[in-house]
Coordinates of C-alpha atoms and ligand atoms in Angstrom, one line a residue:
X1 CA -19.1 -12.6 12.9
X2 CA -17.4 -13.2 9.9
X3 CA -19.1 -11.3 6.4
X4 CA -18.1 -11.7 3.2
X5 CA -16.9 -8.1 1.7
X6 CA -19.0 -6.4 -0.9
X7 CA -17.2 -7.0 -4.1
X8 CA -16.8 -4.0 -6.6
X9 CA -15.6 -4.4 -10.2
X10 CA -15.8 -1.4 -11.7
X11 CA -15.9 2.5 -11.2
X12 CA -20.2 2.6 -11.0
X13 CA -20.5 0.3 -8.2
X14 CA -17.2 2.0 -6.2
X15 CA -18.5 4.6 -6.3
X16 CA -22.5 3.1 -5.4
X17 CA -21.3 1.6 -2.4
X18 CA -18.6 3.7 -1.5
X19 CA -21.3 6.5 -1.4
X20 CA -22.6 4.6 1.9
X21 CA -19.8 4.9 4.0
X22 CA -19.7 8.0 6.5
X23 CA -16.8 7.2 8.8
X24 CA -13.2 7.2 8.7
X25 CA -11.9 5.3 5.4
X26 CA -9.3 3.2 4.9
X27 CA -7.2 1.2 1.7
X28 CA -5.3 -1.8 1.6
X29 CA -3.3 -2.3 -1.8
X30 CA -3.0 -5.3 -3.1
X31 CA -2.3 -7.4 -6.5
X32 CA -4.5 -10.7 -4.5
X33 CA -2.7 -13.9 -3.6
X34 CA -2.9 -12.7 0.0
X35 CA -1.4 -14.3 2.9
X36 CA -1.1 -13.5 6.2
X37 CA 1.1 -10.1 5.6
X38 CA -1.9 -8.9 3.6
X39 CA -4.3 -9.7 6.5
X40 CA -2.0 -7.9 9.3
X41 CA -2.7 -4.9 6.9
X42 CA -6.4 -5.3 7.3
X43 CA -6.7 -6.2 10.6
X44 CA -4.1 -2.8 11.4
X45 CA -6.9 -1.0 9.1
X46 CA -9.5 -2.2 11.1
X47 CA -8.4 -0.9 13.7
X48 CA -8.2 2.8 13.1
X49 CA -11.1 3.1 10.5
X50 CA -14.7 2.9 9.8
X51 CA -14.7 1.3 6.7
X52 CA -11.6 -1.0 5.6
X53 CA -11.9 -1.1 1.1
X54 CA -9.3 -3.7 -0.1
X55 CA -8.0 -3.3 -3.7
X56 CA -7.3 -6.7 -5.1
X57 CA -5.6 -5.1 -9.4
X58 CA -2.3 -7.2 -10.5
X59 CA -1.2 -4.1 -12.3
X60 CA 1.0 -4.6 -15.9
X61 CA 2.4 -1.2 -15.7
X62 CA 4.9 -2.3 -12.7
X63 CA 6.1 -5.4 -14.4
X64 CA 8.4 -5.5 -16.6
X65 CA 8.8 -7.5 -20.3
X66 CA 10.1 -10.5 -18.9
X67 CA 8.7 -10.5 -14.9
X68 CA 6.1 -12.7 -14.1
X69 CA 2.6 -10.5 -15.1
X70 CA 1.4 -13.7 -16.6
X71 CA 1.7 -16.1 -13.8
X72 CA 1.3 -14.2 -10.9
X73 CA -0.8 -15.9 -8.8
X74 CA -4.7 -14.8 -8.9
X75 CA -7.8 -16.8 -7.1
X76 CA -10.3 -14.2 -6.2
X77 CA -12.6 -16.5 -4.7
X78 CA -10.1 -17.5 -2.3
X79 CA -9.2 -14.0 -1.7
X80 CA -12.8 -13.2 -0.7
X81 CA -12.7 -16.0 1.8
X82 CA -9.5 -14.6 3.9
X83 CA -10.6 -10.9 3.8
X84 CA -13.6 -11.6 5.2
X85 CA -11.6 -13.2 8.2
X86 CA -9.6 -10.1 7.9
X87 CA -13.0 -7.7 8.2
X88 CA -12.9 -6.1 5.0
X89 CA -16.3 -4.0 4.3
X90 CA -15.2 -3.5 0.6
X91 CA -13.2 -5.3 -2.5
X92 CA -12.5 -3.6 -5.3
X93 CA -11.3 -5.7 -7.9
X94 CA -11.2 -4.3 -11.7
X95 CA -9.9 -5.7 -14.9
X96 CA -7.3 -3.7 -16.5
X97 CA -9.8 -2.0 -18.6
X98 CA -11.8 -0.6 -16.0
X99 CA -8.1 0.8 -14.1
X100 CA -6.3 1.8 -17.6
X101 CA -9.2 2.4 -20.3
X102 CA -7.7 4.0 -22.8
X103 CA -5.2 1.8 -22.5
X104 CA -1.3 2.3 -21.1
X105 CA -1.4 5.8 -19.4
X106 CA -0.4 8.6 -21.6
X107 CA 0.6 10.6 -18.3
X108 CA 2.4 8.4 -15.1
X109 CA 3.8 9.7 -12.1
X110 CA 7.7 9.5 -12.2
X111 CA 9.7 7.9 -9.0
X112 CA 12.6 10.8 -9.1
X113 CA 16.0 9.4 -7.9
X114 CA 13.9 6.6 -6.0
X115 CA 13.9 4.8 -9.4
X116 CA 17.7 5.1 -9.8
X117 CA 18.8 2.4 -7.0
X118 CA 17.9 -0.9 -5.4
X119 CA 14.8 -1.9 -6.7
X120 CA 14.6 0.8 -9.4
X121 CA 17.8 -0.1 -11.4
X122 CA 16.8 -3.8 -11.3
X123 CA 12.9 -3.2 -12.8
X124 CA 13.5 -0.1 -14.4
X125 CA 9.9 1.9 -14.6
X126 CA 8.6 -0.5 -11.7
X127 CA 8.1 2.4 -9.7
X128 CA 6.3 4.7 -11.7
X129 CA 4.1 1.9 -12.4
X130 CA 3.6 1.6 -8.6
X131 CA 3.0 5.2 -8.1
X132 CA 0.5 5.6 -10.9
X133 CA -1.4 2.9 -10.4
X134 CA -1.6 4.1 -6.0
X135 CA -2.8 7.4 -7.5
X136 CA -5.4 6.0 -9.4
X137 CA -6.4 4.1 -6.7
X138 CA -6.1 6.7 -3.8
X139 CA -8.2 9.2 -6.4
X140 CA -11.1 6.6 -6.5
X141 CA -11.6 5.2 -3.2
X142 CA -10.7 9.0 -1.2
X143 CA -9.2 7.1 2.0
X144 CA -8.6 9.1 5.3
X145 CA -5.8 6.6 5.7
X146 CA -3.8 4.1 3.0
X147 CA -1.7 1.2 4.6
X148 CA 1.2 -0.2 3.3
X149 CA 3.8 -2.9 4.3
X150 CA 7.1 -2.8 5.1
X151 CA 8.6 -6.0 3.4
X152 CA 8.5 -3.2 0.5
X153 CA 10.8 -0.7 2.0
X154 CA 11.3 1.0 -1.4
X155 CA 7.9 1.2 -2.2
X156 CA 6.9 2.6 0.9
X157 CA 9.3 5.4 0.7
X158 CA 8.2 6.0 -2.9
X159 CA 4.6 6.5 -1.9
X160 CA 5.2 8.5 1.4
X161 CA 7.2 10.7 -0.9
X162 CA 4.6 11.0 -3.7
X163 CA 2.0 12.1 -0.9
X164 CA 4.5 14.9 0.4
X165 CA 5.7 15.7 -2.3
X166 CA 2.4 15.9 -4.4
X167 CA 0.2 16.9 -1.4
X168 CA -2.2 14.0 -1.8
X169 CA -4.7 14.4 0.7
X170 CA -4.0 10.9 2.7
X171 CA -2.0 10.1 5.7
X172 CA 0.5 7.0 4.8
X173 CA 0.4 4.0 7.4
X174 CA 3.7 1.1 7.6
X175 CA 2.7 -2.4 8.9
X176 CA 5.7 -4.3 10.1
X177 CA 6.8 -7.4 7.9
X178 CA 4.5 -10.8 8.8
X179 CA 7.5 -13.5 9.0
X180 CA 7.0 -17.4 8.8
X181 CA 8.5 -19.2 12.4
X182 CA 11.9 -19.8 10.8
X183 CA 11.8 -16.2 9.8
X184 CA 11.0 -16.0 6.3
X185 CA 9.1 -12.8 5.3
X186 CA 5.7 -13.7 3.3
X187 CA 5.4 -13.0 -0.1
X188 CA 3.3 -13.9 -2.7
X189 CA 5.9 -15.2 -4.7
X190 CA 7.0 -17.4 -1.8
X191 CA 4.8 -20.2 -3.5
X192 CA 7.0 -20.6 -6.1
X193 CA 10.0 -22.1 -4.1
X194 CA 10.6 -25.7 -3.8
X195 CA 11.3 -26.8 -0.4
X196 CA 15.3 -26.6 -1.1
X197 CA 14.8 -23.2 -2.3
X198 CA 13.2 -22.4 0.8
X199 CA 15.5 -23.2 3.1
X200 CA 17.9 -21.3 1.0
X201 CA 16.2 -18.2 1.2
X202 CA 16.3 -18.0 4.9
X203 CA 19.4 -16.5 4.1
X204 CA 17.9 -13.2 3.9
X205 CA 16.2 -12.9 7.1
X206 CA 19.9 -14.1 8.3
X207 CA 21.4 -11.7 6.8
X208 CA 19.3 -9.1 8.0
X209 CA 19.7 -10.5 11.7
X210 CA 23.5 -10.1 11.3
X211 CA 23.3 -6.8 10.1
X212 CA 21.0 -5.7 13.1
X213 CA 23.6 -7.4 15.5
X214 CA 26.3 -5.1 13.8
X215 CA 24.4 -2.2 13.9
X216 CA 26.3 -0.6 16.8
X217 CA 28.9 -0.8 15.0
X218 CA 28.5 1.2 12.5
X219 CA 27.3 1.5 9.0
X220 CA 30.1 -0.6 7.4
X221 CA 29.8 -3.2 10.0
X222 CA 26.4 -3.6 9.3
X223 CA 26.6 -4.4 5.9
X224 CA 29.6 -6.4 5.6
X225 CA 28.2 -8.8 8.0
X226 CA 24.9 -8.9 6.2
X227 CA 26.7 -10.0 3.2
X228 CA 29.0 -12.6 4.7
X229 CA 25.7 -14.5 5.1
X230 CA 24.3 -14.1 1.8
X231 CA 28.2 -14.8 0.2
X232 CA 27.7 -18.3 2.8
X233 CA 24.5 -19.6 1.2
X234 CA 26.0 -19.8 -2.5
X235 CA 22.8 -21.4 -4.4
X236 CA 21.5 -17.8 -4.3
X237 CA 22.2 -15.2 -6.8
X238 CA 22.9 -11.9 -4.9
X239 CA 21.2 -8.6 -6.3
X240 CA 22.1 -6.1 -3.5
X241 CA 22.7 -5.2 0.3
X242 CA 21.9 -1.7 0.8
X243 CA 22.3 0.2 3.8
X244 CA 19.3 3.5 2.8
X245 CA 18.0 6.2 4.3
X246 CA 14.9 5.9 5.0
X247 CA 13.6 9.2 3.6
X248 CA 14.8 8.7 0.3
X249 CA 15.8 5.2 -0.8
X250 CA 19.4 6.9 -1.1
X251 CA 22.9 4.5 0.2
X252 CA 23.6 6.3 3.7
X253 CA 27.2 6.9 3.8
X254 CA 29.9 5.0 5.7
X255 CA 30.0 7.7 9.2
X256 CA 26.3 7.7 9.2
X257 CA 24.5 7.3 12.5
X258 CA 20.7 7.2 13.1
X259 CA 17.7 5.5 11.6
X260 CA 18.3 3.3 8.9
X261 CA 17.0 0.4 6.7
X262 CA 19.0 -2.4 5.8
X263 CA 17.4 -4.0 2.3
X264 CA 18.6 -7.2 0.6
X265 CA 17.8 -8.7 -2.6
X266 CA 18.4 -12.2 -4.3
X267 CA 17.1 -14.3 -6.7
X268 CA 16.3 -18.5 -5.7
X269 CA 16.4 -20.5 -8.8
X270 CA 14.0 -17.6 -10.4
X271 CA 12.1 -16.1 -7.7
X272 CA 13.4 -12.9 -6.6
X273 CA 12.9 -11.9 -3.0
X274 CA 13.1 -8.7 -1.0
X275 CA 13.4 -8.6 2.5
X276 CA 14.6 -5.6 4.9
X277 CA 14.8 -4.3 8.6
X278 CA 14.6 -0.9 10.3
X279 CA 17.6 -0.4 12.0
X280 CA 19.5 2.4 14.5
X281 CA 23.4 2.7 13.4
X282 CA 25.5 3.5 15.8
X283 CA 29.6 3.6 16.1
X284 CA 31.4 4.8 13.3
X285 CA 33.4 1.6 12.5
X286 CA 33.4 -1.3 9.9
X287 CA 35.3 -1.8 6.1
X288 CA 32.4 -1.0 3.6
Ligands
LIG301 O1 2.5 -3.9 -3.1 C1 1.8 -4.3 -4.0 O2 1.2 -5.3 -3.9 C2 1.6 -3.4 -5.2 O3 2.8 -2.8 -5.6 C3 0.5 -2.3 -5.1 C4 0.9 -1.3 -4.0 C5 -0.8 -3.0 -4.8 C6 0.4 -1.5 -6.4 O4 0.1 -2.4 -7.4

């Protein structure tokens, strides 16, 4: 039977209603506008906890001047409706004064060298917002577990790194990428494409499926026929193929062998995607 989550919107009632659960607790992240990836986080939640809280916070400090904080897409109503499909017990949903109430944080957690490729060169601070803002989050609902997806590669590295590293007292879960039947990843910001667009960002999930069928092949091989897709589909605007390690965010280098993560990054018209795939490299061959 399908129940509509408690809803939370500010520290007082967290904490009320949080102070009711006596299992195993888990937290989903989110900035709203879910879809079905957001679900498969949920339901994965739902599985191996108690009590599943959802946090629903489109956080400023991770965009940057000229990103799109303004129209990101928020409907909390609708948001309710899916997460109760989903089986979430408990929403919190703040404004930014309740999150940041003195205003942008004197004190933030800093990214290390994750902030100096990919993702962090192109939104420079984006991490440390991220970071600070899971902090916060993993300080005021205390979850056994925390779940996070893998379409972010980058930010799941950063936060399984900020819980090792700064002995935060939460074990880290990775839900696979949800993909649309052609084999687009879903993103929130999927709803800005136009159906031309659309079609030409399929070229990412290509990409990534050339790169897998390269990966015994080696680490060069990999990437250069990732990017021979991309370089195909020339509507898009190419921000990076990255072979990384998936430890560190960091390029692996061209003899590498073992697990990796193949990340891409492009802009359609002006929605920038992300999209990735864990990978095993093997062989030793390839140009780049
Ligand atoms: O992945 C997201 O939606 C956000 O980066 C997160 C983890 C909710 C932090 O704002």
């Amino acid at each position: 039977m399908e129940t509509t989550p408690a809803l939370a919107r500010d520290r007082d009632e967290l904490a009320a209603m949080l102070s009711s659960f006596t299992g195993r607790r888990a937290v989903v992240m989110t900035m709203g506008a879910l879809h079905e990836g957001h679900l498969a986080l949920v339901r994965a939640a739902r599985e191996l906890a108690d009590h599943v809280v959802v946090t629903i916070f489109v956080n400023p400090l991770q965009f940057g001047p000229h990103e799109d904080f303004a129209r990101y897409p928020r409907d909390l109503d609708a948001d309710l409706v899916l997460l109760a499909t989903a089986g979430a017990d408990l929403v919190f949903a703040p404004g930014p004064n309740v999150v940041y109430p003195d205003g942008d944080p004197m004190v933030r957690v800093v990214a290390g060298p994750i902030e100096t490729v990919l993702e962090g060169t192109i939104r420079p601070g984006h991490f440390s917002g991220v970071l600070t803002v899971v902090l916060k989050f993993l300080h005021l609902v205390s979850p056994d577990l925390a779940f996070f997806g893998q379409k972010d590669a980058q930010q799941l590295i950063a936060v399984r790194r900020m819980v090792r590293d700064l002995d935060v007292p939460v074990e880290v879960v990775a839900v696979p990428t949800v993909r649309d039947a052609d084999g687009l990843a879903l993103s929130s910001r999927n709803v800005y494409l136009t159906p031309e667009q659309r079609r030409q960002a399929l070229a990412l999930s290509k990409a990534l499926h050339a790169g897998l069928a390269a990966a015994s092949d080696g680490a060069g091989a990999v990437r250069t026929a990732a990017r021979a897709v991309l370089d195909g589909e020339p509507e898009i605007a190419l921000d990076y193929v990255a072979l990384i390690d998936p430890g560190s965010a960091q390029e692996v280098a061209r003899g590498y062998r073992g697990d990796a993560i193949l990340a891409v990054a492009a802009r359609v018209g002006t929605t920038r995607l992300i999209d990735n795939t864990p990978l095993v490299v093997s062989g030793s061959g390839g140009t780049s």
